[in-house]
Tab-separated table of C-alpha atoms in Angstrom:
chain	number	residue	atom	x	y	z
A	1	MET	CA	-0.018	-0.013	-0.063
A	2	PRO	CA	1.235	3.573	-0.629
A	3	ASN	CA	2.015	5.546	2.409
A	4	ASP	CA	0.816	9.195	1.987
A	5	ASN	CA	1.326	9.974	5.681
A	6	ILE	CA	-1.940	11.708	6.456
A	7	PHE	CA	-0.519	13.620	9.294
A	8	SER	CA	2.883	14.229	7.709
A	9	GLY	CA	4.020	17.650	8.822
A	10	LEU	CA	1.722	17.638	11.877
A	11	LYS	CA	3.726	18.545	15.017
A	12	VAL	CA	2.610	17.129	18.299
A	13	VAL	CA	3.985	17.795	21.838
A	14	ASP	CA	2.987	14.940	24.259
A	15	PHE	CA	3.189	16.281	27.815
A	16	ALA	CA	0.906	13.517	29.066
A	17	SER	CA	1.837	10.471	31.294
A	18	PHE	CA	0.789	6.913	31.548
A	19	ILE	CA	-1.571	5.752	28.732
A	20	ALA	CA	-4.599	7.727	27.552
A	21	GLY	CA	-2.914	10.928	26.398
A	22	PRO	CA	0.294	9.268	25.069
A	23	SER	CA	-1.716	6.639	23.228
A	24	ALA	CA	-3.722	9.337	21.400
A	25	ALA	CA	-0.340	10.721	20.270
A	26	VAL	CA	0.624	7.176	19.164
A	27	ILE	CA	-2.372	7.063	16.817
A	28	LEU	CA	-1.315	10.387	15.235
A	29	SER	CA	2.226	9.075	14.885
A	30	ASP	CA	1.031	5.956	13.185
A	31	PHE	CA	-0.192	8.165	10.355
A	32	GLY	CA	2.980	10.246	10.119
A	33	ALA	CA	2.792	12.920	12.831
A	34	ASP	CA	6.023	14.134	14.367
A	35	VAL	CA	5.632	13.644	18.127
A	36	ILE	CA	7.894	14.944	20.843
A	37	LYS	CA	7.429	13.253	24.174
A	38	VAL	CA	8.179	15.571	27.148
A	39	GLU	CA	8.950	14.041	30.544
A	40	SER	CA	10.157	15.401	33.919
A	41	PRO	CA	13.751	14.490	34.784
A	42	ALA	CA	12.404	11.558	36.810
A	43	GLY	CA	10.629	10.109	33.734
A	44	ASP	CA	7.142	8.939	33.169
A	45	LEU	CA	6.244	6.293	35.759
A	46	TRP	CA	4.830	4.149	32.894
A	47	ARG	CA	8.484	3.409	32.010
A	48	ILE	CA	8.444	0.804	34.828
A	49	GLY	CA	4.857	-0.325	34.310
A	50	HIS	CA	6.174	-3.863	33.514
A	51	LYS	CA	7.478	-4.118	37.023
A	52	ILE	CA	4.312	-3.047	38.945
A	53	PRO	CA	1.997	-5.897	39.906
A	54	PRO	CA	-0.491	-7.099	38.816
A	55	GLN	CA	0.858	-6.100	35.407
A	56	PRO	CA	2.483	-9.110	33.784
A	57	GLN	CA	6.149	-9.087	34.704
A	58	ALA	CA	8.875	-8.949	32.025
A	59	LYS	CA	12.463	-7.768	31.490
A	60	ASP	CA	11.316	-5.699	28.572
A	61	ALA	CA	9.463	-2.319	29.026
A	62	TYR	CA	6.531	-3.493	26.867
A	63	PRO	CA	3.949	-0.923	28.249
A	64	TRP	CA	6.305	1.976	27.649
A	65	HIS	CA	6.939	1.054	23.959
A	66	LEU	CA	3.292	0.370	23.358
A	67	ALA	CA	2.246	3.891	24.465
A	68	ASN	CA	5.270	5.828	23.175
A	69	ARG	CA	6.498	4.268	19.927
A	70	ASN	CA	7.554	6.565	17.040
A	71	LYS	CA	8.230	9.461	19.329
A	72	ARG	CA	11.243	11.604	20.055
A	73	GLY	CA	11.931	12.201	23.669
A	74	ILE	CA	13.148	15.190	25.785
A	75	ALA	CA	13.308	15.667	29.585
A	76	LEU	CA	12.236	19.094	30.907
A	77	ASP	CA	12.000	20.353	34.477
A	78	LEU	CA	9.161	22.753	34.418
A	79	LYS	CA	9.964	23.820	37.969
A	80	SER	CA	13.075	25.502	36.634
A	81	PRO	CA	12.445	29.168	35.565
A	82	SER	CA	14.540	28.554	32.457
A	83	ALA	CA	12.169	25.810	31.315
A	84	GLN	CA	9.507	28.450	30.321
A	85	ARG	CA	11.691	29.396	27.370
A	86	VAL	CA	11.694	25.767	26.145
A	87	LEU	CA	7.946	25.482	26.797
A	88	GLU	CA	7.231	28.534	24.766
A	89	LYS	CA	9.226	27.404	21.849
A	90	LEU	CA	7.625	23.960	21.984
A	91	VAL	CA	4.182	25.449	21.930
A	92	LYS	CA	5.074	27.748	19.044
A	93	TRP	CA	6.423	24.748	17.134
A	94	ALA	CA	3.350	22.528	17.850
A	95	ASP	CA	0.051	21.986	16.124
A	96	VAL	CA	-1.264	19.705	18.997
A	97	PHE	CA	-0.377	19.809	22.649
A	98	ILE	CA	-1.558	16.810	24.799
A	99	VAL	CA	-1.594	17.134	28.554
A	100	ASN	CA	-3.068	15.278	31.476
A	101	THR	CA	-1.468	16.833	34.510
A	102	PRO	CA	-4.116	17.400	37.198
A	103	HIS	CA	-5.333	21.026	36.998
A	104	PRO	CA	-3.976	22.187	40.390
A	105	ALA	CA	-0.406	21.086	39.464
A	106	ARG	CA	-0.937	22.314	35.850
A	107	LYS	CA	-1.766	25.784	37.131
A	108	LYS	CA	1.450	25.886	39.185
A	109	LEU	CA	3.537	24.681	36.219
A	110	LYS	CA	1.892	27.262	33.952
A	111	LEU	CA	0.518	24.484	31.655
A	112	GLU	CA	-3.095	25.587	31.475
A	113	TYR	CA	-4.667	26.432	28.103
A	114	ASP	CA	-4.523	30.238	28.834
A	115	ASP	CA	-0.939	29.975	29.738
A	116	VAL	CA	0.128	28.505	26.377
A	117	ALA	CA	-2.448	29.458	23.799
A	118	GLN	CA	-1.192	33.080	23.995
A	119	TRP	CA	1.924	31.829	22.186
A	120	ASN	CA	0.049	30.028	19.395
A	121	PRO	CA	-3.623	30.744	18.659
A	122	ARG	CA	-3.658	27.869	16.089
A	123	LEU	CA	-2.810	25.398	18.805
A	124	ILE	CA	-5.021	22.269	19.409
A	125	TYR	CA	-4.759	21.884	23.242
A	126	ALA	CA	-5.966	18.414	24.123
A	127	ASP	CA	-6.762	17.745	27.761
A	128	VAL	CA	-7.661	14.403	29.368
A	129	THR	CA	-8.691	14.265	32.966
A	130	GLY	CA	-10.094	11.628	35.412
A	131	PHE	CA	-13.470	13.161	36.204
A	132	GLY	CA	-13.940	16.153	33.854
A	133	GLU	CA	-13.070	19.823	34.147
A	134	ASN	CA	-15.981	20.825	36.360
A	135	GLY	CA	-17.768	19.594	39.445
A	136	PRO	CA	-16.776	18.730	42.989
A	137	ASP	CA	-14.266	15.997	41.984
A	138	SER	CA	-12.703	17.749	39.016
A	139	ALA	CA	-9.311	18.055	40.850
A	140	LEU	CA	-9.168	14.370	41.865
A	141	PRO	CA	-6.555	12.164	40.330
A	142	GLY	CA	-7.918	9.331	38.375
A	143	PHE	CA	-6.796	6.026	36.685
A	144	ASP	CA	-8.972	4.168	34.302
A	145	ILE	CA	-9.652	1.530	37.009
A	146	THR	CA	-11.167	4.198	39.269
A	147	SER	CA	-12.699	6.733	36.835
A	148	TYR	CA	-13.541	4.697	33.737
A	149	TRP	CA	-14.419	1.443	35.452
A	150	ALA	CA	-15.602	2.046	39.034
A	151	ARG	CA	-17.225	5.474	38.897
A	152	SER	CA	-19.019	4.886	35.479
A	153	GLY	CA	-20.993	1.861	36.511
A	154	LEU	CA	-19.113	-0.612	34.301
A	155	LEU	CA	-17.420	-2.464	37.182
A	156	SER	CA	-20.654	-2.999	38.988
A	157	MET	CA	-22.081	-4.706	35.856
A	158	THR	CA	-19.182	-6.841	34.767
A	159	ARG	CA	-19.482	-9.509	37.477
A	160	ASP	CA	-21.760	-12.400	38.304
A	161	ALA	CA	-24.492	-12.460	41.034
A	162	ASP	CA	-23.092	-12.573	44.594
A	163	ALA	CA	-19.543	-11.974	43.321
A	164	PRO	CA	-17.565	-8.914	44.524
A	165	PRO	CA	-16.335	-6.441	42.001
A	166	THR	CA	-13.194	-7.808	40.356
A	167	TRP	CA	-9.953	-6.014	39.327
A	168	PRO	CA	-10.455	-4.822	35.664
A	169	VAL	CA	-7.899	-5.113	32.880
A	170	ALA	CA	-5.497	-2.141	33.490
A	171	GLY	CA	-5.171	0.115	30.552
A	172	SER	CA	-8.420	-0.979	28.844
A	173	GLY	CA	-10.308	2.155	29.728
A	174	ASP	CA	-7.198	4.292	28.981
A	175	ASN	CA	-6.938	2.980	25.461
A	176	ALA	CA	-10.608	3.491	24.830
A	177	THR	CA	-10.206	7.026	26.107
A	178	ALA	CA	-7.116	7.530	23.772
A	179	VAL	CA	-9.311	6.817	20.751
A	180	GLY	CA	-11.810	9.402	22.040
A	181	LEU	CA	-9.099	12.084	22.606
A	182	PHE	CA	-7.669	11.258	19.174
A	183	SER	CA	-11.186	11.947	17.725
A	184	ALA	CA	-11.466	15.181	19.567
A	185	ILE	CA	-8.060	16.268	18.187
A	186	VAL	CA	-9.005	15.348	14.629
A	187	THR	CA	-12.297	17.152	14.933
A	188	ALA	CA	-10.344	20.290	16.096
A	189	LEU	CA	-7.960	19.966	13.255
A	190	TYR	CA	-10.866	19.842	10.788
A	191	ARG	CA	-12.318	22.943	12.436
A	192	ARG	CA	-8.955	24.692	12.166
A	193	GLU	CA	-8.803	23.893	8.426
A	194	ARG	CA	-12.208	25.722	8.096
A	195	THR	CA	-11.652	28.621	10.427
A	196	GLY	CA	-7.926	28.950	10.998
A	197	ASN	CA	-8.514	28.882	14.759
A	198	GLY	CA	-7.080	26.473	17.387
A	199	SER	CA	-9.194	24.728	19.937
A	200	TYR	CA	-9.248	23.479	23.504
A	201	VAL	CA	-10.588	19.932	23.322
A	202	THR	CA	-11.102	17.582	26.194
A	203	THR	CA	-12.484	14.249	27.350
A	204	SER	CA	-12.231	12.343	30.617
A	205	LEU	CA	-11.919	8.740	31.788
A	206	LEU	CA	-15.334	9.147	33.452
A	207	ALA	CA	-17.015	10.431	30.306
A	208	GLU	CA	-15.558	7.627	28.171
A	209	GLY	CA	-16.589	5.016	30.816
A	210	VAL	CA	-20.157	6.271	30.908
A	211	TRP	CA	-20.218	6.286	27.102
A	212	SER	CA	-19.078	2.663	27.114
A	213	ALA	CA	-21.785	1.827	29.648
A	214	SER	CA	-24.312	4.070	27.966
A	215	VAL	CA	-26.902	1.439	27.060
A	216	SER	CA	-27.319	0.738	30.813
A	217	ILE	CA	-26.856	4.317	31.917
A	218	GLN	CA	-29.487	5.478	29.417
A	219	ALA	CA	-31.788	2.708	30.807
A	220	ALA	CA	-31.266	4.125	34.322
A	221	LEU	CA	-32.044	7.631	33.000
A	222	CYS	CA	-35.525	6.490	31.919
A	223	GLU	CA	-36.101	4.358	35.076
A	224	ALA	CA	-35.963	1.010	33.235
A	225	LYS	CA	-36.364	-2.127	35.263
A	226	PHE	CA	-33.040	-3.869	35.608
A	227	PHE	CA	-32.541	-7.636	35.794
A	228	ALA	CA	-30.626	-9.076	38.733
A	229	PRO	CA	-26.920	-9.385	38.280
A	230	HIS	CA	-25.962	-12.093	35.828
A	231	ASP	CA	-26.180	-15.627	37.148
A	232	ARG	CA	-24.708	-18.067	34.674
A	233	LYS	CA	-26.824	-20.956	35.903
A	234	ASN	CA	-30.051	-18.930	36.095
A	235	PRO	CA	-29.656	-16.194	33.577
A	236	ALA	CA	-32.100	-13.659	32.330
A	237	ASN	CA	-31.803	-15.337	28.910
A	238	ALA	CA	-30.246	-18.753	28.372
A	239	ALA	CA	-29.690	-17.910	24.712
A	240	LEU	CA	-27.325	-15.098	25.736
A	241	ASN	CA	-25.019	-16.830	28.190
A	242	VAL	CA	-21.547	-18.426	28.811
A	243	TYR	CA	-21.055	-22.157	28.425
A	244	ARG	CA	-18.296	-24.715	28.490
A	245	ALA	CA	-17.295	-27.330	25.880
A	246	SER	CA	-15.954	-30.788	26.805
A	247	ASP	CA	-12.291	-29.694	26.230
A	248	GLY	CA	-12.748	-26.992	28.948
A	249	THR	CA	-13.146	-24.008	26.569
A	250	TRP	CA	-15.654	-21.436	27.758
A	251	PHE	CA	-17.523	-19.619	25.062
A	252	VAL	CA	-20.048	-16.748	24.870
A	253	LEU	CA	-23.175	-17.633	22.916
A	254	LEU	CA	-25.605	-15.043	21.534
A	255	VAL	CA	-28.685	-16.543	19.809
A	256	THR	CA	-31.102	-13.867	18.541
A	257	PRO	CA	-34.852	-14.761	18.330
A	258	ASP	CA	-34.751	-15.256	14.559
A	259	LYS	CA	-32.142	-17.949	14.982
A	260	LEU	CA	-33.787	-19.960	17.801
A	261	ALA	CA	-35.351	-22.608	15.587
A	262	SER	CA	-32.380	-23.221	13.384
A	263	VAL	CA	-30.032	-23.500	16.445
A	264	ALA	CA	-32.271	-25.929	18.240
A	265	LYS	CA	-32.334	-28.115	15.136
A	266	ALA	CA	-28.614	-27.854	14.710
A	267	LEU	CA	-28.100	-28.911	18.326
A	268	GLY	CA	-30.270	-31.953	17.687
A	269	ARG	CA	-32.836	-30.653	20.201
A	270	PRO	CA	-35.873	-29.320	18.185
A	271	ASP	CA	-38.058	-30.576	20.973
A	272	LEU	CA	-36.996	-27.616	23.082
A	273	LEU	CA	-39.101	-25.438	20.822
A	274	THR	CA	-42.322	-27.220	21.836
A	275	ASP	CA	-41.359	-28.136	25.394
A	276	PRO	CA	-44.230	-26.505	27.447
A	277	ARG	CA	-41.575	-25.199	29.984
A	278	PHE	CA	-39.929	-23.128	27.310
A	279	SER	CA	-42.503	-22.394	24.520
A	280	ASP	CA	-44.490	-19.909	26.586
A	281	PRO	CA	-42.611	-16.622	27.481
A	282	GLU	CA	-43.819	-16.530	31.072
A	283	LYS	CA	-42.963	-20.205	31.771
A	284	LEU	CA	-39.683	-19.821	29.998
A	285	ALA	CA	-38.774	-16.990	32.501
A	286	GLU	CA	-39.727	-19.379	35.358
A	287	ASN	CA	-37.675	-22.292	33.916
A	288	MET	CA	-34.568	-20.496	32.606
A	289	SER	CA	-32.349	-22.390	34.972
A	290	ALA	CA	-33.741	-25.700	33.662
A	291	LEU	CA	-33.037	-24.688	30.060
A	292	THR	CA	-29.553	-23.639	31.084
A	293	LYS	CA	-28.944	-27.050	32.697
A	294	ILE	CA	-30.043	-28.790	29.502
A	295	LEU	CA	-27.669	-26.620	27.436
A	296	ASP	CA	-24.771	-26.988	29.957
A	297	ASP	CA	-25.039	-30.848	29.726
A	298	LEU	CA	-25.352	-30.678	25.851
A	299	PHE	CA	-22.312	-28.352	25.382
A	300	CYS	CA	-20.182	-30.315	27.817
A	301	SER	CA	-20.607	-33.462	25.577
A	302	LYS	CA	-18.477	-32.211	22.661
A	303	PRO	CA	-15.239	-30.159	22.198
A	304	MET	CA	-15.157	-26.485	21.035
A	305	SER	CA	-14.054	-27.605	17.503
A	306	HIS	CA	-17.418	-29.412	17.166
A	307	TRP	CA	-19.500	-26.550	18.415
A	308	ARG	CA	-17.688	-24.099	16.095
A	309	GLU	CA	-18.751	-26.192	13.057
A	310	VAL	CA	-22.329	-26.264	14.454
A	311	PHE	CA	-22.502	-22.515	15.063
A	312	ASP	CA	-20.802	-21.600	11.857
A	313	GLY	CA	-23.375	-23.794	9.997
A	314	VAL	CA	-26.255	-21.662	11.186
A	315	HIS	CA	-24.422	-18.348	11.289
A	316	VAL	CA	-24.747	-17.899	14.993
A	317	THR	CA	-22.585	-15.368	16.914
A	318	PHE	CA	-20.281	-16.934	19.428
A	319	GLY	CA	-16.806	-16.297	20.929
A	320	ALA	CA	-14.380	-18.627	22.564
A	321	VAL	CA	-12.941	-17.048	25.672
A	322	ARG	CA	-9.176	-16.632	25.088
A	323	GLY	CA	-6.396	-15.610	27.326
A	324	PRO	CA	-3.667	-13.195	26.180
A	325	GLU	CA	-1.213	-16.072	25.450
A	326	GLU	CA	-3.809	-17.572	23.130
A	327	VAL	CA	-4.835	-14.274	21.630
A	328	ILE	CA	-1.369	-13.520	20.218
A	329	ASN	CA	-1.626	-16.671	18.158
A	330	ASP	CA	-4.956	-15.825	16.654
A	331	PRO	CA	-4.382	-15.650	12.810
A	332	GLN	CA	-6.883	-12.761	12.592
A	333	LEU	CA	-4.378	-10.459	14.369
A	334	ARG	CA	-1.653	-10.585	11.728
A	335	ALA	CA	-4.003	-10.998	8.815
A	336	ASN	CA	-5.539	-7.584	9.752
A	337	ASN	CA	-2.278	-5.921	10.894
A	338	ILE	CA	-3.514	-5.770	14.460
A	339	VAL	CA	-0.152	-7.025	15.599
A	340	VAL	CA	2.820	-5.504	13.607
A	341	PRO	CA	6.602	-5.606	13.753
A	342	LEU	CA	8.365	-3.239	16.174
A	343	GLU	CA	11.753	-1.959	15.326
A	344	GLY	CA	14.682	-1.347	17.658
A	345	ALA	CA	13.168	-2.091	21.101
A	346	GLY	CA	15.490	-5.065	21.736
A	347	GLY	CA	14.900	-8.154	23.882
A	348	ARG	CA	11.741	-10.013	23.089
A	349	LEU	CA	9.973	-6.846	21.950
A	350	THR	CA	9.879	-7.586	18.202
A	351	SER	CA	6.142	-6.850	17.669
A	352	THR	CA	3.445	-4.580	18.935
A	353	ILE	CA	-0.249	-3.735	18.738
A	354	SER	CA	-1.234	-1.265	16.040
A	355	SER	CA	-3.785	1.422	16.787
A	356	PRO	CA	-7.314	0.281	15.752
A	357	ILE	CA	-7.959	2.911	13.047
A	358	ASN	CA	-7.218	2.008	9.379
A	359	VAL	CA	-7.631	4.010	6.134
A	360	HIS	CA	-7.811	1.901	2.965
A	361	GLY	CA	-4.924	2.698	0.624
A	362	VAL	CA	-2.760	4.129	3.347
A	363	ALA	CA	-0.005	2.207	5.128
A	364	LYS	CA	0.837	3.270	8.594
A	365	VAL	CA	4.282	4.388	9.595
A	366	PRO	CA	6.396	1.309	10.606
A	367	ALA	CA	6.430	1.065	14.457
A	368	LYS	CA	9.748	2.054	16.033
A	369	ARG	CA	10.835	1.890	19.645
A	370	ALA	CA	9.957	4.483	22.214
A	371	PRO	CA	12.659	6.984	23.286
A	372	ALA	CA	15.001	6.758	26.250
A	373	LEU	CA	14.522	9.553	28.846
A	374	GLY	CA	15.880	12.706	27.291
A	375	GLU	CA	17.344	10.879	24.354
A	376	HIS	CA	16.665	13.661	21.887
A	377	ASN	CA	17.198	16.709	24.140
A	378	GLU	CA	20.008	18.277	22.062
A	379	ALA	CA	18.470	17.580	18.598
A	380	VAL	CA	15.028	18.833	19.482
A	381	LEU	CA	16.389	22.022	21.277
A	382	LYS	CA	18.532	22.813	18.235
A	383	GLU	CA	15.476	22.354	16.026
A	384	LEU	CA	13.605	24.762	18.248
A	385	GLY	CA	16.314	27.350	17.573
A	386	PHE	CA	18.460	27.121	20.763
A	387	SER	CA	22.255	27.574	20.236
A	388	THR	CA	24.856	25.280	21.686
A	389	SER	CA	25.671	27.827	24.445
A	390	GLU	CA	21.994	28.287	25.250
A	391	ILE	CA	21.656	24.487	25.530
A	392	ASP	CA	24.552	24.380	27.841
A	393	GLY	CA	22.911	27.071	29.908
A	394	LEU	CA	19.640	25.098	30.084
A	395	ARG	CA	21.601	22.133	31.330
A	396	GLU	CA	23.351	24.206	34.027
A	397	SER	CA	20.162	25.676	35.272
A	398	GLY	CA	18.665	22.213	35.610
A	399	ALA	CA	15.801	22.793	33.097
A	400	VAL	CA	17.168	20.115	30.779
A	401	PRO	CA	19.044	17.247	32.325
A	402	LYS	CA	21.728	15.290	30.464
A	403	ALA	CA	20.391	12.501	28.419
A	404	LYS	CA	20.679	8.940	29.860
A	405	GLU	CA	21.842	5.967	28.040
A	406	ARG	CA	19.149	4.302	25.868
A	407	ALA	CA	16.963	2.315	28.223
A	408	ALA	CA	13.350	2.436	29.268
């Protein structure tokens, strides 16, 4: 495929940490944007995400490279008065400025929109917060586990009856939020093309979590009657449930009303359609656990390979439950460029996950390793117009620390 680099020439300053903001910048970089990652001298804590339980443990800094590939990196101490000169030149250079520093700290560091937009009225200032810009909890710090999952209602619904809330998959809400922030940035860029004006765009982990849970949240808004929490052995609907094959594989089954007859016949149980316990809607609701028991016994009689053939034969939606170690071997991932090569990271990091947006006829930029802390200090500062003596002065003042050896 030809690579026309949709965002070639677009300049992005990524002041954000952890996942949501940086991953929005990664999507821009996948399509050719020039991204400069700015960190404090201590570095983004996500550099050691691979060492923080319960994240899977590894020698390679896989979370860091996933959220910061294709970027150049500089370290800047905004607490140093000299750093304001660098910040001003970065803002004047940039088209997009991404930040997730909590607003109280952002105000002290002079990173608020009003602080930086004065230098560049065409700037797209992209802000991601935990709980939104307004309200009593706007200043609270938030991770996706607290803001996206717990506060939004998602965590209360992703569990079975009588089970406590579980620990969600870290980063899942962040990456969903990254797509939302990317969308906001692209919307603002389109507006700038039409008006010439920059924009202040924002989203929050809470807003993205509520959007993900919006079917249920909308139901609550109109006072709908909710079913009890999901009970696999006595579900609200046995046709939408989780079952287990004889080889131990769990699978999700979704049989829509128009498929019930063909599925019953394919399972060799057309009698279920006329069974008086199940043929009447009211009696079916009373006997849902009995129907589930019949299906449990049936599905436990054959391996998943058999049921796949059965379900495929009647075009029924199902999904075998896979763990990460199995997912990486799914042929769909490489056939659709979901997993792609990663250049230069070293160790076992030879591939990575591409962003979920594709444009037909356009190849994404090949994925390259994330930067070491402060790796591109001198090159970026020279590009911004600082002389060698000025760069030495920035180092002496502590605004720009000396680059470390390449390592995450």
